[in-house]
Each structure stands twice: as C-alpha cells, then as structure tokens.
Short mmCIF file of N, CA and C in Angstrom, two decimals:
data_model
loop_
_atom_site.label_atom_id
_atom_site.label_comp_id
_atom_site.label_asym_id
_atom_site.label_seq_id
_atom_site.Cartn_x
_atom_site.Cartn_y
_atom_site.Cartn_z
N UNK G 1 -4.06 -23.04 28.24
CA UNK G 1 -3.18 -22.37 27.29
C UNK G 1 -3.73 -20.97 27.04
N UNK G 2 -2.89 -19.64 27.00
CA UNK G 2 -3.13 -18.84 26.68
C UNK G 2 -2.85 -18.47 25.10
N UNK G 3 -4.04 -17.80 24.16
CA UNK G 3 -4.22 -17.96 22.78
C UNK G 3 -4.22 -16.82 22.53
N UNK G 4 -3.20 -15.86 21.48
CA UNK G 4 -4.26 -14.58 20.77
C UNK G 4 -4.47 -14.83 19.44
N UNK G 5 -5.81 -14.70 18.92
CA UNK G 5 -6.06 -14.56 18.21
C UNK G 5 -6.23 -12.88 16.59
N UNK G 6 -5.18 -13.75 16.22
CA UNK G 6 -5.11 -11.79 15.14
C UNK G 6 -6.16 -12.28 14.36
N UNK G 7 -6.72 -11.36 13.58
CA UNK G 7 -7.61 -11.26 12.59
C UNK G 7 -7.67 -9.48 12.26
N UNK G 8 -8.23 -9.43 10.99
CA UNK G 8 -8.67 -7.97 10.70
C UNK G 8 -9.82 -7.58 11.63
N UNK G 9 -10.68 -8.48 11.76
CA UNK G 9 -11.71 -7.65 12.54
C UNK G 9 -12.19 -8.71 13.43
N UNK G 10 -13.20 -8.10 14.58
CA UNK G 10 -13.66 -8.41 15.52
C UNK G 10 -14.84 -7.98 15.96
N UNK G 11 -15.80 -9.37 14.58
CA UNK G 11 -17.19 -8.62 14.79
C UNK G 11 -18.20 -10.00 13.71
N UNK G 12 -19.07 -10.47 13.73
CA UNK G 12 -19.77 -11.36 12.78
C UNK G 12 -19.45 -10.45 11.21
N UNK G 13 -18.77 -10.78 10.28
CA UNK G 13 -18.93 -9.85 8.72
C UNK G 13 -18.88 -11.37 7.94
N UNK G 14 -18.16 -11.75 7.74
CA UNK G 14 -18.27 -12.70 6.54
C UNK G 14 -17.96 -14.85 7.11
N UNK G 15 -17.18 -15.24 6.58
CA UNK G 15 -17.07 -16.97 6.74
C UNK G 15 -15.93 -16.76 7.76
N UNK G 16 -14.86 -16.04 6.74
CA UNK G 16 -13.35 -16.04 7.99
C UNK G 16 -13.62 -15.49 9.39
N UNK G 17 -14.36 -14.19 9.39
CA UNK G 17 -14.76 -13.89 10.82
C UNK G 17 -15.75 -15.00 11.53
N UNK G 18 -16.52 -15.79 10.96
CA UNK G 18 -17.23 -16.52 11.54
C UNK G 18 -16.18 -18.25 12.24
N UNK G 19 -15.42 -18.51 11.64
CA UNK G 19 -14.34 -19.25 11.79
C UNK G 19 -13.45 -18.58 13.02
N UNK G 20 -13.11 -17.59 13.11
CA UNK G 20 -12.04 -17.12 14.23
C UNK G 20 -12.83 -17.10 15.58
N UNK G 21 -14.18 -16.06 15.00
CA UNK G 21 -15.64 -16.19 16.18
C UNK G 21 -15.50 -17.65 17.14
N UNK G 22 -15.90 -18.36 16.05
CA UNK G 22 -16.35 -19.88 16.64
C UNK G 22 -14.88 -20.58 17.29
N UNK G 23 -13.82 -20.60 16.60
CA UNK G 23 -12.82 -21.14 17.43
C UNK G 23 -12.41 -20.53 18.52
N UNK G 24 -12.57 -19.13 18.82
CA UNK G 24 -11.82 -18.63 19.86
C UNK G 24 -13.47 -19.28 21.03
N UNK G 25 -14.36 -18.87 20.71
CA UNK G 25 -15.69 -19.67 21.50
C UNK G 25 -15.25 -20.96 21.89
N UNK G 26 -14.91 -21.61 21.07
CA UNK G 26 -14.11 -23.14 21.38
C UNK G 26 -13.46 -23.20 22.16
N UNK G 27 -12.37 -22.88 21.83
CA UNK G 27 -11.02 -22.92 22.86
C UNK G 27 -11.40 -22.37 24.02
N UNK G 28 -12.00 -21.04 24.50
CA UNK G 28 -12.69 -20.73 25.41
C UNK G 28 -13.03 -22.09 26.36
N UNK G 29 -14.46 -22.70 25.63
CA UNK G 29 -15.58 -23.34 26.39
C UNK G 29 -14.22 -24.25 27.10
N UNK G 30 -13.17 -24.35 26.33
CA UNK G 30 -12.73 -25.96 26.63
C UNK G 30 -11.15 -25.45 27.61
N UNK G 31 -11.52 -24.21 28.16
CA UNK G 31 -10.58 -23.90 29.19
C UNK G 31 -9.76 -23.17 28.65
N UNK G 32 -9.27 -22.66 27.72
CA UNK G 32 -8.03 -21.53 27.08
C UNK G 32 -8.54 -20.53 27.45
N UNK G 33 -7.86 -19.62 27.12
CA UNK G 33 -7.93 -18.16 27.79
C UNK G 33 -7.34 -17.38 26.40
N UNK G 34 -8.55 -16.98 25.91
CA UNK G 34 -8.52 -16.44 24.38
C UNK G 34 -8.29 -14.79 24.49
N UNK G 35 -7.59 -14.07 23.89
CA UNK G 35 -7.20 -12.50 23.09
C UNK G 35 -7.34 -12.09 21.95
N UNK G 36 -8.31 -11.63 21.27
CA UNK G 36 -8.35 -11.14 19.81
C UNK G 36 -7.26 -9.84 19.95
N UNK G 37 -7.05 -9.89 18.42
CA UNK G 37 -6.17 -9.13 18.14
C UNK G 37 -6.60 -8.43 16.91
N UNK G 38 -7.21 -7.08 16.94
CA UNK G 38 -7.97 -6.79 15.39
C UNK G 38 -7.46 -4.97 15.44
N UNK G 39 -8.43 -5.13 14.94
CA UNK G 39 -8.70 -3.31 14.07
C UNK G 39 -9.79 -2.82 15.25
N UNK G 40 -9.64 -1.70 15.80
CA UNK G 40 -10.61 -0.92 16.02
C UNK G 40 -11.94 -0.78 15.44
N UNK G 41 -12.77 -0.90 15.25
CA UNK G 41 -13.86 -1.03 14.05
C UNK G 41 -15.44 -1.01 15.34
N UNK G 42 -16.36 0.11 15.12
CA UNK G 42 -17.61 0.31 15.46
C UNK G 42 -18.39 -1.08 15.55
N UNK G 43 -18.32 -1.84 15.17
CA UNK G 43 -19.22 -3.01 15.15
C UNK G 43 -18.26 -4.31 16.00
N UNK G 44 -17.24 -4.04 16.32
CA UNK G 44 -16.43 -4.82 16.92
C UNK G 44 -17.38 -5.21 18.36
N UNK G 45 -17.11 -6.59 18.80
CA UNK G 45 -17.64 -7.21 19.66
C UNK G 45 -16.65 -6.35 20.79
N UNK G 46 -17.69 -6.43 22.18
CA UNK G 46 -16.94 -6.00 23.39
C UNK G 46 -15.43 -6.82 23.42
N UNK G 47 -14.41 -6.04 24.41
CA UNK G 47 -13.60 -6.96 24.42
C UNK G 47 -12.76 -6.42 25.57
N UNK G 48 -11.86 -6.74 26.08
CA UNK G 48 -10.92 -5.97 27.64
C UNK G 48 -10.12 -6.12 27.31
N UNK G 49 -9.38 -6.31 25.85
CA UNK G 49 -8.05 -6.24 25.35
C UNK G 49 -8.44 -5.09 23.96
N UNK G 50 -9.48 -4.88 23.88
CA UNK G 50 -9.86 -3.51 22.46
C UNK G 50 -8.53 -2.35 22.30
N UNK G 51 -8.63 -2.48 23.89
CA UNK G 51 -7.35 -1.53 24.27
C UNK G 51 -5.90 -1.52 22.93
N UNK G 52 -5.72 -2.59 22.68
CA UNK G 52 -4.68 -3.29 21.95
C UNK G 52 -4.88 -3.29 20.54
N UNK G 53 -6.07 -2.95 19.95
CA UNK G 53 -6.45 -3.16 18.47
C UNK G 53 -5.86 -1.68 18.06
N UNK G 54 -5.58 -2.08 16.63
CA UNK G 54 -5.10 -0.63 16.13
C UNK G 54 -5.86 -0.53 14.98
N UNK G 55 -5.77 1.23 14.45
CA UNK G 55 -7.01 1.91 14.18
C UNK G 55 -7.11 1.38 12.65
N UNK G 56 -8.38 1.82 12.52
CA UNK G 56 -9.10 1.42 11.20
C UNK G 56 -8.31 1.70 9.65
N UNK G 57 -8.18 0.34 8.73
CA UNK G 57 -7.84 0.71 7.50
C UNK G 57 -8.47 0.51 6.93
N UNK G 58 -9.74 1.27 5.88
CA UNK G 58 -10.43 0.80 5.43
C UNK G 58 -9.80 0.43 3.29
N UNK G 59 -9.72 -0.88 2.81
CA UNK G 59 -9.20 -1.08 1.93
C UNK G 59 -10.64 -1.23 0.88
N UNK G 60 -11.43 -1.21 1.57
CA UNK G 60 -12.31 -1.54 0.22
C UNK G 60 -12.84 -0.60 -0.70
N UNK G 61 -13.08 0.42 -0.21
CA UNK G 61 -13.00 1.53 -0.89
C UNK G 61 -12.09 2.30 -2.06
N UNK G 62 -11.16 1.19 -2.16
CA UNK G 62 -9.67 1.77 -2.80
C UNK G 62 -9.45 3.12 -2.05
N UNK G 63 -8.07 3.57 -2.74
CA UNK G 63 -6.78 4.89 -1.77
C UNK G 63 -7.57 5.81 -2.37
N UNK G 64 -8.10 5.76 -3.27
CA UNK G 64 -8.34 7.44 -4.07
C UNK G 64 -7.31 7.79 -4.58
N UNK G 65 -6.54 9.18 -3.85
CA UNK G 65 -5.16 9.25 -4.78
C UNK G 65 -4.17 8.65 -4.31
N UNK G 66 -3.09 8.87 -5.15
CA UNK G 66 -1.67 8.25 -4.79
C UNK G 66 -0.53 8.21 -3.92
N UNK G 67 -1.26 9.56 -3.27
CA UNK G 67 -0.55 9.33 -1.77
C UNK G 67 -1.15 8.72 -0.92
N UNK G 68 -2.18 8.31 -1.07
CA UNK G 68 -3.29 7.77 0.22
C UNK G 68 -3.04 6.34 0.09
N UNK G 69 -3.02 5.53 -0.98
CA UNK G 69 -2.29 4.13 -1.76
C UNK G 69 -1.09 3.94 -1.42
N UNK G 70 -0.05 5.04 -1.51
CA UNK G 70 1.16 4.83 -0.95
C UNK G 70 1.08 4.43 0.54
N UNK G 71 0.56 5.57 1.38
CA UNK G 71 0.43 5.41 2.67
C UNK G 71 -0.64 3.53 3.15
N UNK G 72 -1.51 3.79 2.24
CA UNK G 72 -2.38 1.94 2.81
C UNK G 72 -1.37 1.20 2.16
N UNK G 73 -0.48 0.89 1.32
CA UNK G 73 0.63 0.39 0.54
C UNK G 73 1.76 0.05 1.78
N UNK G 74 2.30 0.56 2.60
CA UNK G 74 3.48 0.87 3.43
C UNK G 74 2.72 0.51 4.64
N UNK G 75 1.22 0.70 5.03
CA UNK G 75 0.80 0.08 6.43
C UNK G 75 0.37 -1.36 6.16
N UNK G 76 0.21 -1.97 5.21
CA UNK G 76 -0.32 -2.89 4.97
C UNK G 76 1.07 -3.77 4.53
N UNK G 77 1.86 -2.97 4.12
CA UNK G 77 3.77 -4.09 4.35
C UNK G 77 3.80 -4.31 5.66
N UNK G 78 3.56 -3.15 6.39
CA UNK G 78 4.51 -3.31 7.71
C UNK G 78 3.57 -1.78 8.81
N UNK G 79 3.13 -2.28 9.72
CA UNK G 79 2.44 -1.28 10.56
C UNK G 79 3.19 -1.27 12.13
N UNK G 80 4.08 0.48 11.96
CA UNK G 80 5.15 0.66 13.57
C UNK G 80 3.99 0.09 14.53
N UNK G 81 2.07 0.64 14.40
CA UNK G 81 1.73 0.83 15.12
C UNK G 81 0.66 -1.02 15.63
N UNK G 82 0.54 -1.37 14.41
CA UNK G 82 0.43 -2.79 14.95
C UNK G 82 1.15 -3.46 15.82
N UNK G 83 2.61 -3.12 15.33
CA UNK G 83 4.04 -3.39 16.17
C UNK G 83 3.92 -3.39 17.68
N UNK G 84 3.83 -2.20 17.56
CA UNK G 84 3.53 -1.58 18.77
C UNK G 84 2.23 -2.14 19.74
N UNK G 85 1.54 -2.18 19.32
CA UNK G 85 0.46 -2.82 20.08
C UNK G 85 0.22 -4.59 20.01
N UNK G 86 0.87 -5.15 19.80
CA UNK G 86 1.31 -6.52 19.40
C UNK G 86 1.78 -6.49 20.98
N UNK G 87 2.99 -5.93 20.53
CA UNK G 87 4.27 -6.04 21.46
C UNK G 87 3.68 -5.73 22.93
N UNK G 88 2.86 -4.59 22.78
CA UNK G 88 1.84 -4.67 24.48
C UNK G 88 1.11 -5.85 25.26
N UNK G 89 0.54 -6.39 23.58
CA UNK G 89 -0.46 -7.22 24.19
C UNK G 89 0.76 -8.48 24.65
N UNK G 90 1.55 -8.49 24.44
CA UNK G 90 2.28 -9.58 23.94
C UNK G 90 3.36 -9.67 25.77
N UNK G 91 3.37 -8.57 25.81
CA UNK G 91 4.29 -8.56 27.19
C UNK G 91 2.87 -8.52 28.29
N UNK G 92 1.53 -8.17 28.37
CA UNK G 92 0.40 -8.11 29.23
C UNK G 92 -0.29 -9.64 29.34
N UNK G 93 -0.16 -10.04 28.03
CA UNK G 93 -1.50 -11.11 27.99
C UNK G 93 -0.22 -12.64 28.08
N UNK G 94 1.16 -12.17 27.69
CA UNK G 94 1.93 -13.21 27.84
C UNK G 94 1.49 -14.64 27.22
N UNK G 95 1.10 -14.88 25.78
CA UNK G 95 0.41 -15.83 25.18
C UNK G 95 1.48 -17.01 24.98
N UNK G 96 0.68 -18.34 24.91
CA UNK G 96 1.39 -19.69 24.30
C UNK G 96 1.33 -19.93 22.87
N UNK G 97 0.84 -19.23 22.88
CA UNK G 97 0.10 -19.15 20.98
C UNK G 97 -0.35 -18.07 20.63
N UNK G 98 0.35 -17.47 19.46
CA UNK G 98 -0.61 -16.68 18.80
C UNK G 98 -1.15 -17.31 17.23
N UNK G 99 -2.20 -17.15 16.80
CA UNK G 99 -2.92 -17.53 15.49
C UNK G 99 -3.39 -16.58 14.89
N UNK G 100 -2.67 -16.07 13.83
CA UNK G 100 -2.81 -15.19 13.08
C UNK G 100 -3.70 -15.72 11.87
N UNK G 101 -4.80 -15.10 11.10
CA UNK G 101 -5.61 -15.15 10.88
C UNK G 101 -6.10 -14.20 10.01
N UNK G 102 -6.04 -14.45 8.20
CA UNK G 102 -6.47 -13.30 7.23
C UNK G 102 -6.30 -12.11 7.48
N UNK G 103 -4.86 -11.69 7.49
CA UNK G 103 -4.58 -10.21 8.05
C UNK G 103 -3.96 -9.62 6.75
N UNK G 104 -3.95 -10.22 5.61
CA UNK G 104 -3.38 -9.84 4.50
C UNK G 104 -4.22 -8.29 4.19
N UNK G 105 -3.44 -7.45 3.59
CA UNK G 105 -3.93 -5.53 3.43
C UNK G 105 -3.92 -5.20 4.64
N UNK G 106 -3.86 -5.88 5.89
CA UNK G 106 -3.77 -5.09 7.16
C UNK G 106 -2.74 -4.67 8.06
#
C-alpha cells in the first residue's frame, strides 16, 4: 500500500512527531511505501519527496501585528500553496491512503 503521511513537521520535536516517526517506520518495515507530507523546516529529516513540503509557518511566536495574524489566520484556514503541493504529491506518489496528522494552525 502506498501511504502519505501529513503532519506539520518532519523531524523528532515532541510525542505527535514521535507517533507519525514511528508509524510511518512501521508501515515501512512491514512493506508500505511511506510519503511525509510537512513544512519545510531546517531540522527536517532527509526525504525525496521534501520537494513537496511547503514553506515554514512559524505560529509560536504569535503574528506580532495584525496584518501578519490576518495573513497566518487565512493560511492556516486554507493554504493555495499546500493545495498545490498536495495535489503534486498526490498525482506523483499516487497514494492508497493519506493520514493526516495534527495539522491544525497549518
């Protein structure tokens, strides 16, 4: 079975990344053919689909001002450019599953 896996990131940070880590390792060992699907992010594990991640939102910091809130506000409803790179991976990697995975603010 071919799997992508979404998540915000793609890299050891907290329990949820350690959960997506370990299952996509799983499914792997046991013959699937795994795709993360994340954020661009410096600490991100190698990957031959990175190609496909779209660029960094960083939310923890809060917007600062109110246009910058508006703008993480409106990418975090709805991102053309996630869209967009979804839809690549999505016609390339041709998945049986996708498992989306704590993508809430992203």
């Amino acid at each position: 079975m071919k799997i992508i896996q979404a998540h915000k990131y793609y890299y050891q940070r907290a329990g949820a990344e350690r959960v997506v880590l370990g299952l996509s390792r799983m499914l792997s060992e046991h013959g699937h053919t795994v795709a993360p699907f994340a954020m661009r992010y410096p600490k991100n594990l190698p990957s031959p689909w990175s190609q496909y991640f779209v660029s960094e939102l960083s939310t923890e910091a809060g917007a600062g001002d109110l246009l910058s809130a508006l703008k993480m506000f409106r990418r975090a409803w709805w991102s053309l450019e996630a869209e967009e790179k979804m839809n690549q991976l999505l016609k390339v990697f041709r998945p049986d599953v996708v498992h989306a995975h704590n993508l809430y603010t992203h």
